[in-house]
Structures are given as C-alpha cells and as structure tokens.
Short mmCIF file of C-alpha atoms in Angstrom, two decimals:
data_model
loop_
_atom_site.label_atom_id
_atom_site.label_comp_id
_atom_site.label_asym_id
_atom_site.label_seq_id
_atom_site.Cartn_x
_atom_site.Cartn_y
_atom_site.Cartn_z
CA MET A 1 -8.25 -45.32 -6.31
CA THR A 2 -7.22 -47.59 -9.19
CA GLU A 3 -8.90 -45.84 -12.09
CA ILE A 4 -8.29 -42.29 -13.27
CA ASP A 5 -10.98 -39.62 -13.70
CA PRO A 6 -12.38 -40.42 -17.19
CA ALA A 7 -12.18 -36.73 -18.16
CA ILE A 8 -8.37 -36.76 -17.97
CA PRO A 9 -7.70 -39.17 -20.89
CA LEU A 10 -10.17 -37.16 -22.99
CA ARG A 11 -8.27 -33.96 -22.19
CA ALA A 12 -4.99 -35.69 -23.05
CA ARG A 13 -6.49 -36.93 -26.31
CA SER A 14 -7.29 -33.36 -27.31
CA GLY A 15 -3.66 -32.35 -26.78
CA ASP A 16 -3.56 -31.24 -23.11
CA GLU A 17 0.02 -32.06 -22.06
CA LYS A 18 -0.69 -31.58 -18.36
CA ALA A 19 -3.41 -34.23 -18.57
CA PHE A 20 -0.98 -36.62 -20.26
CA ILE A 21 1.57 -36.08 -17.47
CA GLU A 22 -1.21 -36.82 -14.93
CA ILE A 23 -1.90 -40.10 -16.75
CA VAL A 24 1.78 -41.08 -16.79
CA GLU A 25 2.24 -40.25 -13.10
CA PHE A 26 -0.99 -42.04 -12.14
CA TYR A 27 -0.40 -45.24 -14.08
CA TYR A 28 3.40 -45.50 -14.11
CA PRO A 29 3.64 -47.56 -10.88
CA ARG A 30 0.93 -50.04 -11.94
CA CYS A 31 2.32 -50.35 -15.45
CA LEU A 32 5.84 -50.93 -14.14
CA ARG A 33 4.57 -53.55 -11.69
CA PHE A 34 2.79 -55.42 -14.47
CA ALA A 35 5.74 -55.21 -16.87
CA ARG A 36 8.20 -56.26 -14.14
CA ASN A 37 6.07 -59.27 -13.25
CA MET A 38 5.67 -60.16 -16.92
CA LEU A 39 9.29 -59.72 -18.00
CA GLY A 40 11.19 -60.46 -14.78
CA SER A 41 13.70 -57.71 -15.47
CA GLU A 42 13.64 -54.16 -14.14
CA GLN A 43 15.43 -52.71 -17.16
CA ASP A 44 13.24 -54.46 -19.75
CA ALA A 45 10.15 -53.47 -17.77
CA GLU A 46 11.10 -49.78 -17.64
CA GLU A 47 11.83 -49.80 -21.36
CA ALA A 48 8.49 -51.48 -22.11
CA VAL A 49 6.54 -49.02 -19.96
CA GLN A 50 8.21 -45.97 -21.49
CA ASP A 51 7.57 -47.29 -24.96
CA ALA A 52 3.96 -48.17 -24.10
CA PHE A 53 3.25 -44.60 -22.95
CA THR A 54 4.73 -43.22 -26.18
CA ARG A 55 2.42 -45.58 -28.09
CA VAL A 56 -0.51 -44.43 -25.97
CA TYR A 57 0.25 -40.88 -27.07
CA ASP A 58 0.50 -41.95 -30.73
CA SER A 59 -2.74 -43.94 -30.53
CA PHE A 60 -4.84 -41.35 -28.68
CA PRO A 61 -6.71 -40.33 -31.86
CA ARG A 62 -8.08 -43.91 -31.93
CA PHE A 63 -9.19 -43.86 -28.27
CA ARG A 64 -13.00 -43.77 -28.25
CA GLU A 65 -14.77 -41.26 -26.04
CA ASP A 66 -17.05 -43.90 -24.50
CA ALA A 67 -14.23 -46.44 -23.88
CA ARG A 68 -12.64 -47.12 -20.51
CA PHE A 69 -9.03 -46.08 -20.27
CA ASP A 70 -7.63 -48.90 -18.07
CA PRO A 71 -8.21 -51.83 -20.47
CA TRP A 72 -7.08 -49.72 -23.42
CA LEU A 73 -3.81 -48.77 -21.70
CA PHE A 74 -3.15 -52.33 -20.51
CA ARG A 75 -3.82 -53.66 -24.00
CA ILE A 76 -1.03 -51.46 -25.38
CA LEU A 77 1.29 -52.37 -22.49
CA ALA A 78 0.56 -56.11 -22.76
CA ASN A 79 1.31 -56.00 -26.50
CA ARG A 80 4.57 -54.22 -25.80
CA CYS A 81 5.49 -56.84 -23.14
CA ARG A 82 4.76 -59.67 -25.60
CA THR A 83 7.09 -58.04 -28.15
CA SER A 84 9.73 -57.69 -25.46
CA MET A 85 9.37 -61.35 -24.43
CA ALA A 86 9.83 -62.49 -28.01
CA ARG A 87 13.01 -60.39 -28.24
CA ILE A 88 14.29 -61.78 -24.91
CA ARG A 89 13.56 -65.35 -26.09
CA ARG A 90 15.51 -64.76 -29.31
CA HIS A 91 18.39 -63.26 -27.34
CA ARG A 92 18.42 -66.21 -24.89
CA ALA A 93 18.42 -68.67 -27.76
CA MET A 94 21.47 -66.92 -29.23
CA ILE A 95 23.31 -67.02 -25.91
CA GLU A 96 22.45 -70.68 -25.36
CA TYR A 97 24.03 -71.64 -28.65
CA GLY A 98 27.00 -69.31 -28.33
CA ASP A 99 27.81 -69.42 -24.64
CA LEU A 100 26.31 -72.55 -23.10
CA PRO A 101 28.48 -72.95 -19.97
CA ILE A 102 27.48 -69.57 -18.49
CA MET A 103 23.77 -70.20 -19.03
CA ALA A 104 24.10 -73.69 -17.59
CA ALA A 105 25.72 -72.30 -14.46
CA ALA A 106 22.98 -69.70 -14.08
CA ALA A 107 20.10 -72.16 -14.48
CA VAL A 108 18.08 -72.84 -11.34
CA PRO A 109 17.58 -76.55 -10.59
CA GLU A 110 13.94 -77.66 -10.48
CA GLU A 111 13.90 -78.51 -6.77
CA ASP A 112 16.23 -75.78 -5.53
CA PHE A 113 13.80 -73.69 -3.47
CA GLY A 114 15.05 -70.32 -2.36
CA ALA A 115 14.57 -69.05 1.17
CA ASP A 116 12.39 -66.16 0.07
CA TRP A 117 8.75 -67.11 -0.46
CA ALA A 118 8.16 -64.17 -2.81
CA GLU A 119 11.09 -65.33 -4.89
CA GLU A 120 9.44 -68.75 -5.19
CA VAL A 121 6.32 -67.10 -6.54
CA ARG A 122 8.45 -65.35 -9.15
CA VAL A 123 10.17 -68.60 -10.13
CA VAL A 124 6.79 -70.27 -10.71
CA LEU A 125 5.50 -67.23 -12.54
CA GLU A 126 8.46 -67.24 -14.91
CA SER A 127 7.99 -70.93 -15.62
CA LEU A 128 4.37 -70.39 -16.76
CA PRO A 129 3.44 -69.94 -20.42
CA ALA A 130 3.20 -66.21 -21.19
CA GLU A 131 -0.60 -66.30 -21.72
CA GLN A 132 -1.18 -67.88 -18.30
CA ARG A 133 1.20 -65.49 -16.57
CA GLU A 134 -0.49 -62.53 -18.25
CA ALA A 135 -4.00 -63.71 -17.34
CA PHE A 136 -3.02 -64.45 -13.72
CA LEU A 137 -1.37 -61.06 -13.24
CA LEU A 138 -4.22 -59.12 -14.80
CA ARG A 139 -6.82 -61.00 -12.72
CA HIS A 140 -5.18 -61.40 -9.32
CA VAL A 141 -2.56 -58.64 -9.15
CA GLU A 142 -4.03 -55.88 -11.33
CA ASP A 143 -7.54 -56.85 -10.19
CA LEU A 144 -9.14 -56.52 -13.62
CA SER A 145 -12.50 -58.18 -14.34
CA TYR A 146 -12.59 -61.03 -16.86
CA GLU A 147 -14.44 -58.74 -19.26
CA ASP A 148 -11.62 -56.19 -19.03
CA ILE A 149 -8.97 -58.92 -19.44
CA ALA A 150 -10.81 -60.07 -22.56
CA ALA A 151 -10.56 -56.50 -23.89
CA VAL A 152 -6.82 -56.42 -23.06
CA THR A 153 -5.87 -59.80 -24.49
CA GLY A 154 -8.51 -60.40 -27.14
CA ALA A 155 -9.12 -63.92 -25.73
CA GLY A 156 -12.55 -65.35 -24.85
CA LEU A 157 -13.85 -65.46 -21.26
CA SER A 158 -13.74 -69.23 -20.82
CA ALA A 159 -10.21 -69.43 -22.25
CA LEU A 160 -9.13 -66.73 -19.81
CA ARG A 161 -10.71 -68.51 -16.84
CA MET A 162 -8.85 -71.66 -17.87
CA ARG A 163 -5.53 -69.77 -18.13
CA VAL A 164 -5.99 -68.26 -14.67
CA LYS A 165 -6.97 -71.64 -13.19
CA ARG A 166 -3.93 -73.35 -14.67
CA ALA A 167 -1.65 -70.62 -13.36
CA CYS A 168 -3.21 -70.94 -9.89
CA ASP A 169 -2.83 -74.74 -9.98
CA ALA A 170 0.86 -74.44 -10.88
CA LEU A 171 1.40 -71.94 -8.06
CA ARG A 172 -0.43 -74.16 -5.55
CA ILE A 173 1.63 -77.25 -6.42
CA ARG A 174 4.95 -75.44 -6.10
CA LEU A 175 4.09 -73.29 -3.09
CA ASP A 176 2.57 -76.22 -1.19
CA LYS A 177 5.99 -77.91 -1.44
CA VAL A 178 7.66 -74.77 -0.06
CA GLU A 179 5.21 -74.58 2.83
CA ARG A 180 6.01 -78.13 3.97
CA MET B 1 -17.87 -73.82 -15.44
CA ILE B 2 -14.43 -72.94 -14.08
CA VAL B 3 -14.60 -71.37 -10.63
CA ASP B 4 -12.24 -68.47 -9.98
CA GLU B 5 -10.94 -69.57 -6.60
CA ARG B 6 -8.77 -67.19 -4.69
CA ASP B 7 -7.74 -69.18 -1.66
CA GLU B 8 -5.27 -68.14 1.02
CA LEU B 9 -2.23 -69.39 -0.93
CA ILE B 10 -3.16 -67.52 -4.10
CA GLU B 11 -4.00 -64.45 -2.03
CA ARG B 12 -0.50 -64.51 -0.51
CA ALA B 13 1.12 -65.11 -3.90
CA ALA B 14 -0.77 -62.18 -5.42
CA ARG B 15 0.14 -59.97 -2.47
CA SER B 16 3.83 -60.77 -2.88
CA LEU B 17 3.64 -59.50 -6.48
CA ALA B 18 1.46 -56.48 -5.77
CA GLY B 19 4.06 -54.07 -4.35
CA LEU B 20 3.81 -50.80 -6.28
CA PRO B 21 7.07 -49.12 -7.30
CA PRO B 22 7.20 -45.35 -6.76
CA VAL B 23 6.77 -42.88 -9.61
CA ASN B 24 10.20 -42.29 -11.12
CA PRO B 25 10.46 -38.59 -12.11
CA VAL B 26 13.36 -39.26 -14.50
CA ALA B 27 11.32 -41.96 -16.30
CA VAL B 28 8.33 -39.61 -16.52
CA MET B 29 10.65 -36.96 -17.94
CA HIS B 30 12.00 -39.40 -20.55
CA ILE B 31 8.46 -40.32 -21.58
CA MET B 32 7.48 -36.66 -21.91
CA SER B 33 10.67 -35.87 -23.89
CA ALA B 34 9.87 -38.69 -26.30
CA VAL B 35 6.26 -37.55 -26.61
CA ARG B 36 7.27 -33.91 -27.24
CA ALA B 37 9.78 -35.01 -29.87
CA ARG B 38 7.12 -37.09 -31.60
CA ARG B 39 4.75 -34.15 -31.54
CA ALA B 40 7.48 -31.96 -33.07
CA GLN B 41 8.01 -34.51 -35.84
CA ARG B 42 4.29 -35.04 -36.46
CA PRO B 43 3.30 -33.13 -39.62
CA SER B 44 0.71 -30.41 -39.11
CA LEU B 45 -2.63 -30.60 -40.91
CA VAL B 46 -1.36 -28.09 -43.47
CA ALA B 47 1.78 -30.19 -44.01
CA GLN B 48 -0.32 -33.35 -44.36
CA PHE B 49 -2.47 -31.64 -46.95
CA ALA B 50 0.67 -30.49 -48.77
CA GLY B 51 1.83 -34.13 -48.71
CA TRP B 52 -1.43 -35.29 -50.28
CA MET B 53 -1.11 -32.60 -52.93
CA ARG B 54 2.23 -34.07 -53.97
CA VAL B 55 0.53 -37.37 -54.87
CA PRO B 56 -0.77 -36.75 -58.45
CA SER B 57 -3.76 -39.10 -58.18
CA LEU B 58 -4.94 -37.45 -55.00
CA SER B 59 -4.12 -33.84 -55.69
CA MET B 60 -7.07 -33.04 -57.95
CA ALA B 61 -9.57 -34.89 -55.77
CA SER B 62 -8.16 -33.38 -52.56
CA ALA B 63 -8.18 -29.88 -53.98
CA SER B 64 -11.75 -30.25 -55.25
CA MET B 65 -12.95 -31.70 -51.95
CA LEU B 66 -11.24 -29.00 -49.92
CA ALA B 67 -12.52 -26.26 -52.20
CA ALA B 68 -16.05 -27.67 -51.88
CA ALA B 69 -15.72 -27.98 -48.10
CA THR B 70 -14.38 -24.42 -47.85
CA LEU B 71 -17.25 -23.11 -49.93
CA VAL B 72 -19.82 -24.92 -47.76
CA ILE B 73 -18.21 -23.76 -44.51
CA GLY B 74 -17.86 -20.22 -45.85
CA PHE B 75 -21.51 -20.22 -46.88
CA VAL B 76 -22.73 -21.60 -43.53
CA SER B 77 -20.57 -19.30 -41.40
CA GLY B 78 -21.21 -16.23 -43.45
CA GLY B 79 -17.58 -15.61 -44.30
CA ALA B 80 -16.07 -16.40 -40.89
CA PHE B 81 -13.65 -18.85 -42.52
CA ASN B 82 -12.21 -16.40 -45.02
CA GLY B 83 -8.83 -16.64 -43.28
CA ALA B 84 -8.83 -20.44 -43.59
CA ALA B 85 -9.77 -20.25 -47.25
CA SER B 86 -6.92 -17.87 -48.01
CA SER B 87 -4.38 -20.02 -46.13
CA VAL B 88 -5.49 -23.04 -48.17
CA ALA B 89 -5.01 -20.99 -51.32
CA ARG B 90 -1.46 -20.21 -50.25
CA VAL B 91 -0.74 -23.90 -49.70
CA THR B 92 -2.15 -24.99 -53.04
CA GLY B 93 -0.38 -22.09 -54.76
CA ALA B 94 2.98 -23.22 -53.38
CA ARG B 95 2.51 -26.78 -54.61
CA GLY B 96 5.75 -28.38 -55.81
CA ALA B 97 8.04 -25.82 -54.15
CA MET B 98 6.88 -26.44 -50.60
CA PRO B 99 9.79 -27.40 -48.28
CA LEU B 100 7.54 -29.44 -45.98
CA VAL B 101 8.74 -33.04 -45.78
CA GLN B 102 6.76 -35.94 -44.35
CA VAL B 103 8.80 -38.10 -41.95
CA ALA B 104 7.83 -41.26 -43.84
CA ASP B 105 9.37 -39.86 -47.07
CA VAL B 106 12.85 -39.59 -45.56
CA PRO B 107 15.18 -42.62 -45.66
CA ALA B 108 16.12 -44.00 -42.21
CA GLU B 109 19.81 -43.09 -42.52
CA SER B 110 19.07 -39.40 -43.02
CA ARG B 111 16.06 -39.12 -40.69
CA ALA B 112 16.63 -37.05 -37.56
CA VAL B 113 16.21 -39.00 -34.34
CA ALA B 114 14.87 -37.44 -31.14
CA VAL B 115 17.43 -37.87 -28.37
CA PRO B 116 16.42 -36.94 -24.80
CA MET B 117 19.28 -35.24 -22.93
CA VAL B 118 19.64 -34.86 -19.17
CA PHE B 119 22.13 -32.71 -17.25
CA ASP B 120 22.52 -32.21 -13.50
CA ALA B 121 23.40 -28.65 -12.51
CA ALA B 122 21.49 -27.72 -9.37
CA SER B 123 22.91 -24.18 -9.09
CA ALA B 124 22.68 -23.21 -12.78
CA HIS B 125 20.25 -20.53 -13.95
CA THR B 126 20.30 -21.22 -17.70
CA VAL B 127 21.50 -24.26 -19.62
CA SER B 128 21.39 -24.89 -23.36
CA ILE B 129 22.84 -27.49 -25.70
CA VAL B 130 25.13 -26.44 -28.54
CA GLY B 131 26.37 -28.89 -31.13
CA ASP B 132 26.89 -29.61 -34.79
CA PHE B 133 23.21 -30.66 -35.01
CA ASN B 134 22.01 -27.11 -34.19
CA GLY B 135 24.86 -25.06 -35.69
CA TRP B 136 26.41 -24.47 -32.24
CA ASP B 137 23.67 -21.93 -31.61
CA PRO B 138 23.01 -21.49 -27.85
CA THR B 139 19.51 -20.12 -28.48
CA THR B 140 18.23 -23.14 -30.46
CA THR B 141 18.04 -25.82 -27.76
CA PRO B 142 17.50 -24.37 -24.28
CA MET B 143 17.15 -26.97 -21.53
CA GLN B 144 14.21 -26.91 -19.11
CA ARG B 145 14.56 -27.70 -15.43
CA PHE B 146 12.50 -30.72 -14.38
CA GLY B 147 10.72 -29.66 -11.18
CA ALA B 148 12.07 -27.08 -8.73
CA ASP B 149 15.58 -28.49 -8.33
CA GLY B 150 15.58 -31.49 -10.66
CA PRO B 151 17.85 -32.17 -13.63
CA TRP B 152 17.86 -30.07 -16.81
CA THR B 153 16.28 -31.75 -19.82
CA ALA B 154 15.86 -31.16 -23.53
CA THR B 155 15.38 -33.19 -26.67
CA VAL B 156 17.69 -32.72 -29.64
CA LEU B 157 16.97 -33.85 -33.18
CA ALA B 158 20.10 -35.32 -34.77
CA LYS B 159 20.69 -37.52 -37.79
CA PRO B 160 22.22 -40.98 -37.24
CA GLY B 161 25.99 -40.80 -36.81
CA ARG B 162 28.61 -39.20 -34.56
CA HIS B 163 27.98 -35.69 -33.26
CA LEU B 164 29.94 -33.28 -31.11
CA TYR B 165 28.23 -31.05 -28.60
CA ALA B 166 28.72 -29.10 -25.39
CA LEU B 167 26.56 -27.49 -22.74
CA MET B 168 26.30 -23.75 -22.24
CA VAL B 169 25.85 -23.37 -18.48
CA ASP B 170 25.19 -19.76 -17.43
CA GLY B 171 27.10 -18.64 -20.53
CA VAL B 172 30.09 -20.93 -19.95
CA LEU B 173 30.83 -23.86 -22.28
CA THR B 174 31.03 -27.13 -20.37
CA VAL B 175 31.45 -30.75 -21.44
CA ASP B 176 28.73 -33.22 -20.51
CA PRO B 177 30.12 -35.35 -17.65
CA ARG B 178 27.97 -38.33 -18.72
CA ALA B 179 29.29 -38.46 -22.30
CA PRO B 180 32.63 -39.48 -23.83
CA LYS B 181 34.95 -36.60 -24.70
CA ALA B 182 36.69 -35.81 -27.99
CA ASN B 183 39.12 -33.08 -28.89
CA ASP B 184 37.74 -31.09 -31.76
CA LYS B 185 39.93 -28.71 -33.77
CA ASP B 186 37.01 -26.66 -35.10
CA TYR B 187 35.49 -26.37 -31.68
CA GLY B 188 38.86 -25.57 -30.10
CA GLY B 189 38.84 -27.89 -27.11
CA ASP B 190 37.15 -30.87 -25.55
CA ALA B 191 33.62 -31.53 -26.72
CA SER B 192 31.18 -34.27 -25.78
CA VAL B 193 30.34 -37.07 -28.19
CA LEU B 194 26.79 -38.13 -29.04
CA MET B 195 26.31 -41.33 -31.06
CA VAL B 196 22.91 -41.58 -32.73
CA THR B 197 21.81 -44.90 -34.18
CA LYS B 198 19.33 -45.37 -37.04
CA PRO B 199 15.67 -45.25 -35.96
#
C-alpha cells in the first residue's frame, strides 16, 4: 500500500492529532528515502523531512478536500529539498574558497568507479542537475505518474519526460561502463 | 514523443535506491513536538479577532460585519448562539486592554522559541522540566513518556538566550545528562544549560 486512506488527511486537517501521527508514521519512510536520494546526506534529509511535516501541518487549511494527498505532500517535501540544496551549494562554495585542499582531497575522480554498484548509482545521481534527479526519483523510485509529478514540480509533462529520459541516459552511460 | 523506457539497467538502478528506512520514533516525536508547539503559538480565533480590532481601519468594519453575522445567526438559530454573541461582546469591550499578542507582532529577539526536550529515564514515574523560562515551577512543564518505555518528551517555550534548567525526576532534581552544566548560585547547585537561538 503506497497511498494512505483519503479520510485520514481530512481528519488531520480538522485537527485530529492521532490522524496526523498516522500520516507521519505512514509517509516518514518514503519521505526520508526521497530526501536522502535528493540530498545525499542522512542528516540533511532528516532535517528536511521533519521540516516538511511541520509545513504540512501549517498548510493543512489550504489542502482541498477533493485533492490527493501524495502529490500535495511531495510538493511540500520537494520544495523543502530544493531550499536545502541551495543552502548546501552556498555552504560548499564557501568551503571551496576558504578551505580548498580538503575539498580537493575529498573529490572523487571522474573515472574512479567504486566496488559497490549502488554507490555508482548514487554518484551518477548526485552528478545530475537537480531537476533531472528529482524527476527520475519521483518517476522510477517513488513510482508517481507523470501527472502527479507535474503537480509536485509544476513542470509540464513533456519537460518532465525529457528530464527523466536524460537522467536515464546518464545512468545508462555510466553504469554500462561499470558492467564491463 | 519521448518513450518512458524502463529497461533492466534502470530497473536495477531504481531498485538500489528504493530501500525504505524504518520509521524513527524519535523523529516522529520531534515532528509532533514541533507541531504541538506551533499549535500552542497559533492565535485562537478570538485572539485573531482581537488582533484585527487593534487595526483602526479594520476595527469598525470587522465589528460591523461580526455584529451583522451574529444577528443573522442568532435570528436563524432562534437564539442558540446567545453564548457566542456575549463572548464577542466581551472581546470587543476589552479592546485596547487585551493582553493577547499575535506572534507576528513580537520582535524576533524577544519571541519565545519552541524547544523539544528529550530525557531517558526508563524507571521514572513522573518527570517535569523546571527552569528560568517557567519560574522553576515543576507543575508547568510535565514531560510525557513516548510509548510504553520510550524517552520522556516535552516542549518548552523560551526566549532566545542562555537559560538554566533541571529535571524533576520522581520529585528529585536532576541535571540533564545531554546538556552542558553550570553552577548557579540562585539555584544552589549544578543546573543544565539551554542555549536558544533567534527563530
């Protein structure tokens, strides 16, 4: 079961705390998986997920009765992840200017494939532009339809298909090399 | 038309990213603490109305609209809303002297911040937080146990700055093992230190 009983978000919206706990417990694993894959850091991901749920609570009055909960929740979470990525980028830029040798030592060379196949997938994922990574994860890991991804990201269907295709192409090129 | 191909390689890649982490009870508890604190800080409808009444340009319009709405409701319900009408009258009568303060009106440096607190004491029966933010009153901030034998949790509201506090565990004052300690003359012994940053 990947989607919650639609009555539960409506109960939470009207102030039922037990229903809100049910939502958090139901979606926490999926939200953490998405945030972890987006941000590449456990700590940042946990922070983003906790903040996203607090925003869900704040925004409940704007949740429409006839709307589906999954895309609405993922829209809030994806926005929170984008904010987090911008903060991480700013932080990295500061470190690069202030402490270059450490960052240089930590950088992974382009052709240095790790032994772990899953780790390779993560390396490729992190190298993708954020929009492509987001679209790929929502489509192929979170199993959302393109219509739902459009509701999450606000992008058009053909743009989303292109983002997913480009992400898949990048993964194929890199992973084909690992396979050989 | 772009075809959404999910070949064997992409399938494997997606699978390697699809592992679901378990539900983390402490994270759930933190989320709920933050949500409860937000609810506590959210102004009630009466407080919101009092806030509108403080804005001169809105006060007359708001009062007229509410009076009209009350009259209509009272007429339709045959007097069932008499209680509501009288409570509104009390609010409007107290205009100007009302101590209700909207969160947005308070400057960041003096705005209380909700801080979730966690304490492990498996064998304790009652735990509460005492500190300078609640007048060292053990009845103000009781902690709730999370689950049958989980940690004790509570949310305190404290203004940005340095605060001293302790835990009252089954009636005995105890320092928080997770926090730095400070000797406090007024308190008469070691207390725990809580640093609250601006929201």
